[in-house]
XYZ file of C-alpha atoms in Angstrom:
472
model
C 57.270 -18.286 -67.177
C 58.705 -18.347 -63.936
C 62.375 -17.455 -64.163
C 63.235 -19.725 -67.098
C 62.501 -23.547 -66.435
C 61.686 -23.086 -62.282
C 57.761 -23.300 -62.697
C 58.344 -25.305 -65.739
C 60.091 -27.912 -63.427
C 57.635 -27.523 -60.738
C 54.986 -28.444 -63.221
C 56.801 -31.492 -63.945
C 57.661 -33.191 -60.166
C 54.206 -32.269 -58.993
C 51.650 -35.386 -59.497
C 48.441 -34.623 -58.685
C 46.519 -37.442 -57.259
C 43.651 -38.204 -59.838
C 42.588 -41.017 -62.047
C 44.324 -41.925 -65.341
C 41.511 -40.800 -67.448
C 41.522 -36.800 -66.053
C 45.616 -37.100 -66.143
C 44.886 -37.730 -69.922
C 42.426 -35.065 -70.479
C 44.426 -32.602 -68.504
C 47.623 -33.233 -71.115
C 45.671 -33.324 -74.590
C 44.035 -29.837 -73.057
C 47.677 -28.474 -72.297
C 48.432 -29.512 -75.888
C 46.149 -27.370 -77.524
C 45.892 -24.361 -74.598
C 50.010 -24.340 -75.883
C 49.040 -24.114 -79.472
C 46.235 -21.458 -79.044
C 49.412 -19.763 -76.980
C 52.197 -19.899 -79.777
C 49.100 -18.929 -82.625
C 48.622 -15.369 -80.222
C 51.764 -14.719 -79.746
C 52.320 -15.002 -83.717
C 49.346 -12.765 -84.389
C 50.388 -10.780 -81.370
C 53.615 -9.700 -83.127
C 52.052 -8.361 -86.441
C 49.692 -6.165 -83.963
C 52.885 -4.715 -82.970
C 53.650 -3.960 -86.379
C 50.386 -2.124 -86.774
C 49.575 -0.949 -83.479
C 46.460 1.525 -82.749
C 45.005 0.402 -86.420
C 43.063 -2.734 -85.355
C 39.635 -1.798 -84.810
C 40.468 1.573 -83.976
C 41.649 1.358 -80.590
C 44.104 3.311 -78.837
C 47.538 2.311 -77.844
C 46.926 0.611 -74.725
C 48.643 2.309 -70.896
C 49.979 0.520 -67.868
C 48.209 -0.913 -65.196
C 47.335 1.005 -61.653
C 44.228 0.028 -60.639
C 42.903 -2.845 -58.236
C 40.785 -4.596 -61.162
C 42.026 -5.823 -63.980
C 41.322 -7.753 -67.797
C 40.503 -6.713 -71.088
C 41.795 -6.455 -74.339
C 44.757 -9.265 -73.767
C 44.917 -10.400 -77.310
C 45.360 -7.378 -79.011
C 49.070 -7.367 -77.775
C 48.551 -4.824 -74.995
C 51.014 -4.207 -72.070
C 49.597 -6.680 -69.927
C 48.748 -4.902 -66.113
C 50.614 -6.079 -63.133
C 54.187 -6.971 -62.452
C 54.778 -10.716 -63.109
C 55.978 -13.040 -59.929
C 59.095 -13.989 -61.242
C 62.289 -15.672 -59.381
C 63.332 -13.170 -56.526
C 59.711 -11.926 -56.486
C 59.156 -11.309 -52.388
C 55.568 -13.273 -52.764
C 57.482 -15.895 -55.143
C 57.487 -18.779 -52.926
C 53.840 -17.662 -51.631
C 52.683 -18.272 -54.958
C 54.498 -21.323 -55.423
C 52.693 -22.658 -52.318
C 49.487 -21.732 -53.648
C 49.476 -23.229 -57.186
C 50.811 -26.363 -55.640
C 47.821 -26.751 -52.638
C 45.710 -25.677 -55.949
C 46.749 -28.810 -57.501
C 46.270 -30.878 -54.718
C 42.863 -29.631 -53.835
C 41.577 -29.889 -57.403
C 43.181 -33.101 -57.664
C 41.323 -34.925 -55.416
C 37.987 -35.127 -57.023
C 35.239 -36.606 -55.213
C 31.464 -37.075 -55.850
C 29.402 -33.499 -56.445
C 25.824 -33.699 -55.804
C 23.875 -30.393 -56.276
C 21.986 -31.502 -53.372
C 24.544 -30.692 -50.275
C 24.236 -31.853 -46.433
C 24.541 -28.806 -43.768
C 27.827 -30.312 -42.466
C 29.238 -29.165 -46.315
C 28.427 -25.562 -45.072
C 30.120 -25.868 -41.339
C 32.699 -23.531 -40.963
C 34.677 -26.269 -39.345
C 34.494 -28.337 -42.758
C 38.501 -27.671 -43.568
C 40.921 -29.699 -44.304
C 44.844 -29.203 -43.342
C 47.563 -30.459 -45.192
C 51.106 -30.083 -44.663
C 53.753 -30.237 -47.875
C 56.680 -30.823 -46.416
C 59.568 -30.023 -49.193
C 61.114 -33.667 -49.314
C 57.091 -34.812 -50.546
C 54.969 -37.147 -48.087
C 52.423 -39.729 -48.570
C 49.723 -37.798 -49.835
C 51.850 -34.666 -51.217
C 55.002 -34.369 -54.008
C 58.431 -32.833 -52.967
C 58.804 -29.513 -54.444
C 61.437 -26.799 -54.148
C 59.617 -24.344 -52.076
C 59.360 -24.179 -48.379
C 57.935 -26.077 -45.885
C 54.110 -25.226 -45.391
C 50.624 -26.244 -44.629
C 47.626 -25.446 -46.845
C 43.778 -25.157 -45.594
C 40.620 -26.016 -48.043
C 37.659 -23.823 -46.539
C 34.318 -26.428 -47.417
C 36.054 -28.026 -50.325
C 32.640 -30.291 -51.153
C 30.834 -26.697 -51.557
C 33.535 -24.872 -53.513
C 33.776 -28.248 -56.081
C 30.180 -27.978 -56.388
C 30.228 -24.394 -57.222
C 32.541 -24.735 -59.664
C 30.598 -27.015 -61.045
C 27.290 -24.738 -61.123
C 29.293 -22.090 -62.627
C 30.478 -24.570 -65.574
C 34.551 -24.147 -64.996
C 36.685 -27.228 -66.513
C 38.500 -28.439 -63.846
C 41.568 -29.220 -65.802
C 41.075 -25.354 -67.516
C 40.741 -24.277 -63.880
C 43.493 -26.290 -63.203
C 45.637 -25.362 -66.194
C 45.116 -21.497 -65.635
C 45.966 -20.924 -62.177
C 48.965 -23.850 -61.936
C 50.446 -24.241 -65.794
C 53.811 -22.420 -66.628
C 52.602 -18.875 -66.703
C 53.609 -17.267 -64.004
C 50.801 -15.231 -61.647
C 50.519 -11.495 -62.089
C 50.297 -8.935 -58.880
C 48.172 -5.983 -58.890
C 50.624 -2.625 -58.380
C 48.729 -1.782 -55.291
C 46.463 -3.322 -52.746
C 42.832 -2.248 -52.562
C 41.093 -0.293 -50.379
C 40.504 -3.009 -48.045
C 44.308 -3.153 -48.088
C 44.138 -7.032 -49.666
C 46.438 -7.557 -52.685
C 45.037 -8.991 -56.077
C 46.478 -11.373 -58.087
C 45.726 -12.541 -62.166
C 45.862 -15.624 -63.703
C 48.216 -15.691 -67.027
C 45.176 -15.667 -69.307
C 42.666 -12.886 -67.256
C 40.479 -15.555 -66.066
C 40.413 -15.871 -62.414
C 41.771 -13.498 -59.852
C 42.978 -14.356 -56.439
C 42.386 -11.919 -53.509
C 43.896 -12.215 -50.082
C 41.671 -12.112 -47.579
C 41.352 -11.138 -43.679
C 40.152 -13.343 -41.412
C 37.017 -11.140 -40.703
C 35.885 -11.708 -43.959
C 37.078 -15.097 -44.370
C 33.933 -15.184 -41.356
C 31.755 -13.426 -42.930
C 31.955 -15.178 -45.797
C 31.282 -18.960 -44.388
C 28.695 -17.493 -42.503
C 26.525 -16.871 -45.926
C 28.147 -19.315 -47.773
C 24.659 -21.300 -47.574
C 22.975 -18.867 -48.716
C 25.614 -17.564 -51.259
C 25.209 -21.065 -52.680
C 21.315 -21.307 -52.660
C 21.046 -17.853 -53.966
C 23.467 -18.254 -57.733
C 21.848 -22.079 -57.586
C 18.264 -20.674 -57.951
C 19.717 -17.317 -60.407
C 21.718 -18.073 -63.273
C 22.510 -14.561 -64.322
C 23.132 -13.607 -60.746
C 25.354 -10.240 -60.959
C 26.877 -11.356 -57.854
C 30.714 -12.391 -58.013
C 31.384 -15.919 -58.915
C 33.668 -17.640 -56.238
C 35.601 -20.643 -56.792
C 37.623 -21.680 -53.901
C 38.704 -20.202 -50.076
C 42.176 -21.542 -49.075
C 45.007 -20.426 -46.709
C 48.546 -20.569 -46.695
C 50.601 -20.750 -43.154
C 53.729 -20.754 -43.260
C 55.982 -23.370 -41.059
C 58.621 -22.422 -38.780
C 59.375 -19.436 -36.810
C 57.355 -16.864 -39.078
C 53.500 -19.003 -39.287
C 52.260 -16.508 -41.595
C 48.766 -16.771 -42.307
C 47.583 -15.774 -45.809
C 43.977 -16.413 -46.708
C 43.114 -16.015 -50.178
C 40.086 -16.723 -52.211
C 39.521 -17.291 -55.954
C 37.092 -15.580 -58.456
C 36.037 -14.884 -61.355
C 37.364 -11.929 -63.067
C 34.762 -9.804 -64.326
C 36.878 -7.984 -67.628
C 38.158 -11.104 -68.899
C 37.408 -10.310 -72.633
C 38.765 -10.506 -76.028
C 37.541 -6.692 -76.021
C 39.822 -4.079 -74.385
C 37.886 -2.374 -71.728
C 38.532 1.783 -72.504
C 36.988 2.917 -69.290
C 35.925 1.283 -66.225
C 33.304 2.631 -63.134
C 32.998 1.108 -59.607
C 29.211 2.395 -58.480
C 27.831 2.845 -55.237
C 24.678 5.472 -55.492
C 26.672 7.370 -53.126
C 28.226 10.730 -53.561
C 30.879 11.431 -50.550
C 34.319 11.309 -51.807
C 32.860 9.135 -55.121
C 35.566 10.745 -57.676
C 38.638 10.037 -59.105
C 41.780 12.169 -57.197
C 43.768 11.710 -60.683
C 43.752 15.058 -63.010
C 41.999 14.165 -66.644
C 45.273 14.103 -68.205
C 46.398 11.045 -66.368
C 42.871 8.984 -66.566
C 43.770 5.814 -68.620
C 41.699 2.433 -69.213
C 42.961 0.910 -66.099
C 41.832 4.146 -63.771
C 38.734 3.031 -61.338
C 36.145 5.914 -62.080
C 33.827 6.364 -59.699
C 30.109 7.762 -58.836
C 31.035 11.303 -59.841
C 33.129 10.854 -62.388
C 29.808 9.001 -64.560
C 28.987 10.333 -67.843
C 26.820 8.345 -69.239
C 23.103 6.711 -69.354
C 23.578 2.961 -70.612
C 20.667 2.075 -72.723
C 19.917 -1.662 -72.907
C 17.753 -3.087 -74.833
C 14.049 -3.940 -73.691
C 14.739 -7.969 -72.777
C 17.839 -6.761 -71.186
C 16.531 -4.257 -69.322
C 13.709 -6.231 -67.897
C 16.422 -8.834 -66.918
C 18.672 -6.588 -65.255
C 15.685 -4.647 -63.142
C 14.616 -8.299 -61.625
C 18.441 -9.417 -61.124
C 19.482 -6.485 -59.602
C 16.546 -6.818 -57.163
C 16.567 -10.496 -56.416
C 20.830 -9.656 -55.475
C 20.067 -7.063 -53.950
C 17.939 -8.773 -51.676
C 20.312 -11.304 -50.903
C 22.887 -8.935 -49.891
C 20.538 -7.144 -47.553
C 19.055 -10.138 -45.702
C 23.092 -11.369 -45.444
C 24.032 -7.802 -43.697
C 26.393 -7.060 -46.258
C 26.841 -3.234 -47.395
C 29.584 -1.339 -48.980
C 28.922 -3.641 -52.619
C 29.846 -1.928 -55.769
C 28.469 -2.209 -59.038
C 31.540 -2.649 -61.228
C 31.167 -1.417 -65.354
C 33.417 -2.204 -67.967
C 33.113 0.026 -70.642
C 34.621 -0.952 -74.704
C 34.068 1.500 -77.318
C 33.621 0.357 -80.582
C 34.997 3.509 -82.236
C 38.354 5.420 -80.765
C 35.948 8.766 -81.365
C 33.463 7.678 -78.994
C 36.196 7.764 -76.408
C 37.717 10.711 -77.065
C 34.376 12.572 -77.552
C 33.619 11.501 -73.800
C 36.764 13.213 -72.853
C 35.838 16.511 -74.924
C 39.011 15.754 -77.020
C 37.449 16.603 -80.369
C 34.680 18.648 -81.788
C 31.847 16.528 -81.199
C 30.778 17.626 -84.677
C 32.263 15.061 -86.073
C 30.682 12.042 -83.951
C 27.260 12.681 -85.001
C 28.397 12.272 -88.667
C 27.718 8.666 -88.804
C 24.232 7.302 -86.676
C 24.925 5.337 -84.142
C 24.270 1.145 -84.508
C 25.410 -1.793 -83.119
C 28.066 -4.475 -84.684
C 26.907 -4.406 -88.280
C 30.505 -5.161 -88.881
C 30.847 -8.167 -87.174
C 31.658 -11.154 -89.043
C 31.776 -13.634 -85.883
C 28.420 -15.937 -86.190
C 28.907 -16.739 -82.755
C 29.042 -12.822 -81.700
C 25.662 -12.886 -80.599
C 25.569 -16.404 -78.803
C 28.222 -15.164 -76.458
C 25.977 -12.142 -74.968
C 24.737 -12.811 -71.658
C 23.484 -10.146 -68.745
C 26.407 -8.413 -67.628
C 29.114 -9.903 -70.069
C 29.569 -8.728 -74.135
C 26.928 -6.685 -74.348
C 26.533 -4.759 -77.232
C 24.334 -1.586 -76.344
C 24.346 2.312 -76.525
C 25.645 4.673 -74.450
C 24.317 8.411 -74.043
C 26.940 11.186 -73.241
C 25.377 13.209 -69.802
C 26.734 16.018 -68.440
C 26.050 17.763 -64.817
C 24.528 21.769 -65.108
C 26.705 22.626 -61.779
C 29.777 20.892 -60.220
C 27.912 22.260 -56.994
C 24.899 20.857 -57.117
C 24.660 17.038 -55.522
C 23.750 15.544 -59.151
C 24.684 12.124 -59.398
C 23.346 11.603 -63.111
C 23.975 14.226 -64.950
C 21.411 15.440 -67.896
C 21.800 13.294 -71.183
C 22.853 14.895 -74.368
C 21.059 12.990 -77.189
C 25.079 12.231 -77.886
C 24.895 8.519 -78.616
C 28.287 5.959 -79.073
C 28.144 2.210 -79.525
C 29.516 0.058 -76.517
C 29.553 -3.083 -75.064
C 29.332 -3.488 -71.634
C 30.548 -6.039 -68.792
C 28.983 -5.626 -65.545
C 28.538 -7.293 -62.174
C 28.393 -6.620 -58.121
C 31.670 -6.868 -56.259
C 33.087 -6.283 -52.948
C 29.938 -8.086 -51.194
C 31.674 -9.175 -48.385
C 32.219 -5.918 -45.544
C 28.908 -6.443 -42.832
C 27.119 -3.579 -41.137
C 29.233 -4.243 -38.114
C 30.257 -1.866 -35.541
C 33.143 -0.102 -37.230
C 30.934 0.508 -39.797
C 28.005 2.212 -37.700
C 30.178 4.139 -36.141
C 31.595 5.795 -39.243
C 28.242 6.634 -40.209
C 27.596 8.191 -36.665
C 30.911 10.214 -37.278
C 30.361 11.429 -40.607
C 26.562 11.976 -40.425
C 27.628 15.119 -38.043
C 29.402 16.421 -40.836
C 27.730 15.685 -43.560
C 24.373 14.836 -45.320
C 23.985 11.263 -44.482
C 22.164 10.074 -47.190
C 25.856 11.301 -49.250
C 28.366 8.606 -47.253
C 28.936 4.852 -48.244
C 28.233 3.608 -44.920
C 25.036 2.818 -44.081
C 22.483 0.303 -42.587
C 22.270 -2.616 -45.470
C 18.417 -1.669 -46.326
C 19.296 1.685 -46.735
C 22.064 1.064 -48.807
C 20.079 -1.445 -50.953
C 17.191 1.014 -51.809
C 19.658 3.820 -52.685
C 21.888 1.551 -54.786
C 19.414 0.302 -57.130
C 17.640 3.943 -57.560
C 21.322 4.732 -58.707
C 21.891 2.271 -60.806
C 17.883 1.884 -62.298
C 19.222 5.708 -63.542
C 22.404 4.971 -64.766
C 20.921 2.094 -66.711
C 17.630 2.456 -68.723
C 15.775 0.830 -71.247
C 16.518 1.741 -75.241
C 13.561 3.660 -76.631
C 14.495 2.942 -80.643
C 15.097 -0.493 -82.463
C 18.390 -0.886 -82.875
């Protein structure tokens, strides 16, 4: 919680204006989301007890990297540095989970079928919370401020097509858990932010792509309308902070879905681009952990999905892939969680061990799960239970991508999706790839023209990913 009772107060004094009947449902859900929290923390402390010995895993390491999740019931050191009291982005996130409130609050009619004005850029809606409360807003402890809803009628609606509570939604970004910042800001230089429970993850934003993004927010929508299983990132709300008096600090922020939320702990974790220029880790082996971002390079292995998944991922991957071209956008990545269902596998990836021993026992999937709904939970790019073969490169001179597989198999399961899909082929970025195409091969460097980067992406990631050839 937020230094002792503070967000526990805050919880209290704000109302959020809704009808009696969601007020209701929002408390009996708080009820049992504080139950489900006091029966983890109870099994959390006998992991302690006997910690590395369930399921094999290894003791878990702190968090570095700019994506985060897995593994958050098995008692692990959870990443990020929690915004307590004192906290310099303390009353930032105050503001936030209170203009969350509001905005979720105010439930109006959704209809799938939306009007063009929903999709104007100039659909937002300002509201000031002054600290003493107002008609429409409670008084809080924080400062003065104004808070911005970007298209709230589209964002409601997606929420909606994406199946997300809104009291859960709610409950997870405003309850008494306090947020969780990222140790360091992206590449991009925005900072990341986790819900208490791994959910959702908020990402500031600049105001370039805060453009970008209502420009193809039509066809954002129409595109994971007509696609279900859309790899795509989810996207639940665009909002911005500004700050009253002297200062008027701007910060725009928008909320999605984070992609390693899992009752798995994710052992290694790959950010894919197909391209080859400065695609590997700068960290020595030695200090690689399960929240280092691995990159092109630094892949060892062929994922091999089975037939119906396969198929399903070819046309997804296509049909997004598409989108993002005919949008402009380039620079996405293809972001893989990776969970290992024995500690071996990992450390025979690592060449920790004589690999001797891993081919003692043949490689199949979950024959010791017990969970009948294990298999009910798989869906492309989240839980999936496949096989992954150990590859390794003949030179570190030659430009090989995907290395040469082994016939060295280990059982996985696998979360996947495309991220970052929001940087446009715009000027800066052509002239980077004028600049670097004199110095090197220009089919090696991240930036170039979106069809170009489209066609080389999937021939990537249609090698990295490949159908299995036995019946497992």
């Amino acid at each position: 919680a937020l230094d002792g009772g503070t967000t526990c107060g805050i919880a209290v004094v704000v109302v959020v204006v809704a009808e009696e009947a969601e007020v209701r449902v929002r408390g009996r859900r708080r009820r049992r989301w504080r139950r489900r929290r006091r029966r983890r923390r109870a099994a959390a402390t006998v992991r302690v007890e006997d910690a590395g010995e369930v399921r094999g895993l290894p003791p878990p390491s702190p968090a570095t990297g700019p994506h985060a999740g897995g593994g958050r019931s098995r008692g692990a050191r959870r990443q990020g540095e929690t915004i307590a009291k004192g906290h310099k982005n303390y009353e930032l996130m105050l503001n936030l989970q209170l203009g969350i409130r509001h905005a979720v609050g105010k439930q109006g009619p959704i209809t799938l079928d939306l009007k063009s004005s929903a999709f104007d850029p100039k659909e937002k809606v300002w509201t000031r919370f002054p600290p003493e409360g107002s008609k429409y807003t409670p008084p809080h402890s924080s400062c003065d401020f104004k808070w911005k809803d970007y298209c709230p009628q589209v964002f409601r609606t997606l929420r909606k097509l994406f199946k997300v509570d809104a009291a859960d939604y709610m409950l997870s970004l405003c309850g008494d858990q306090a947020l969780r910042e990222l140790s360091s800001p992206g590449k991009s230089g925005s900072f990341f932010y986790l819900t208490s429970n791994d959910q959702y993850m908020i990402k500031t934003m600049k105001k370039s792509e805060v453009k970008i993004f209502l420009k193809m927010l039509r066809a954002y929508y129409n595109h994971v309308r007509s696609f279900e299983n859309t790899l795509v990132t989810k996207f639940f709300g665009l909002h911005c902070v500004k700050l009253a008096g002297a200062n008027q600090k701007k910060v725009r922020f928008v909320i999605m879905g984070n992609l390693f939320c899992s009752d798995y702990s994710i052992h290694r974790r790959f950010d894919l681009k197909g391209s080859s220029l400065g695609r590997t880790t700068d960290k020595p082996q030695t200090e690689i952990d399960e929240y280092t971002t691995l990159k092109d390079l630094d892949l060892n292995f062929i994922f091999r999905l089975q037939k119906h998944w396969h198929q399903e991922f070819l046309r997804q991957v296509d049909k997004d892939c598409d989108f993002l071209e005919q949008e402009n956008i380039m620079d996405y990545s293809l972001l893989v969680g990776v969970h290992f269902r024995d500690k071996r596998n990992l450390l025979a990836s690592e060449g920790s061990f004589d690999s001797d021993s891993s081919r003692a026992s043949s490689p199949h999937l979950s024959r010791g799960d017990t969970d009948p709904n294990r298999f009910s939970k798989i869906k492309l790019g989240s839980n999936m239970p496949t096989r992954a073969e150990l590859t390794v490169r003949k030179s570190e001179c030659e430009p090989q991508i995907i290395g040469e597989p082994t016939g060295e198999f280990y059982d996985v399961i696998l979360y996947f999706g495309i991220i970052d899909i929001l940087q446009d082929y715009d000027i800066s970025k052509k002239l980077e790839h004028a600049y670097k195409s004199f110095q090197y091969d220009p089919t090696s460097i991240s930036a170039v023209d979106p069809k170009q980067y489209s066609r080389r992406f999937k021939d990537f990631v249609y090698k990295a990913f490949q159908e299995e050839k036995i019946d497992i």
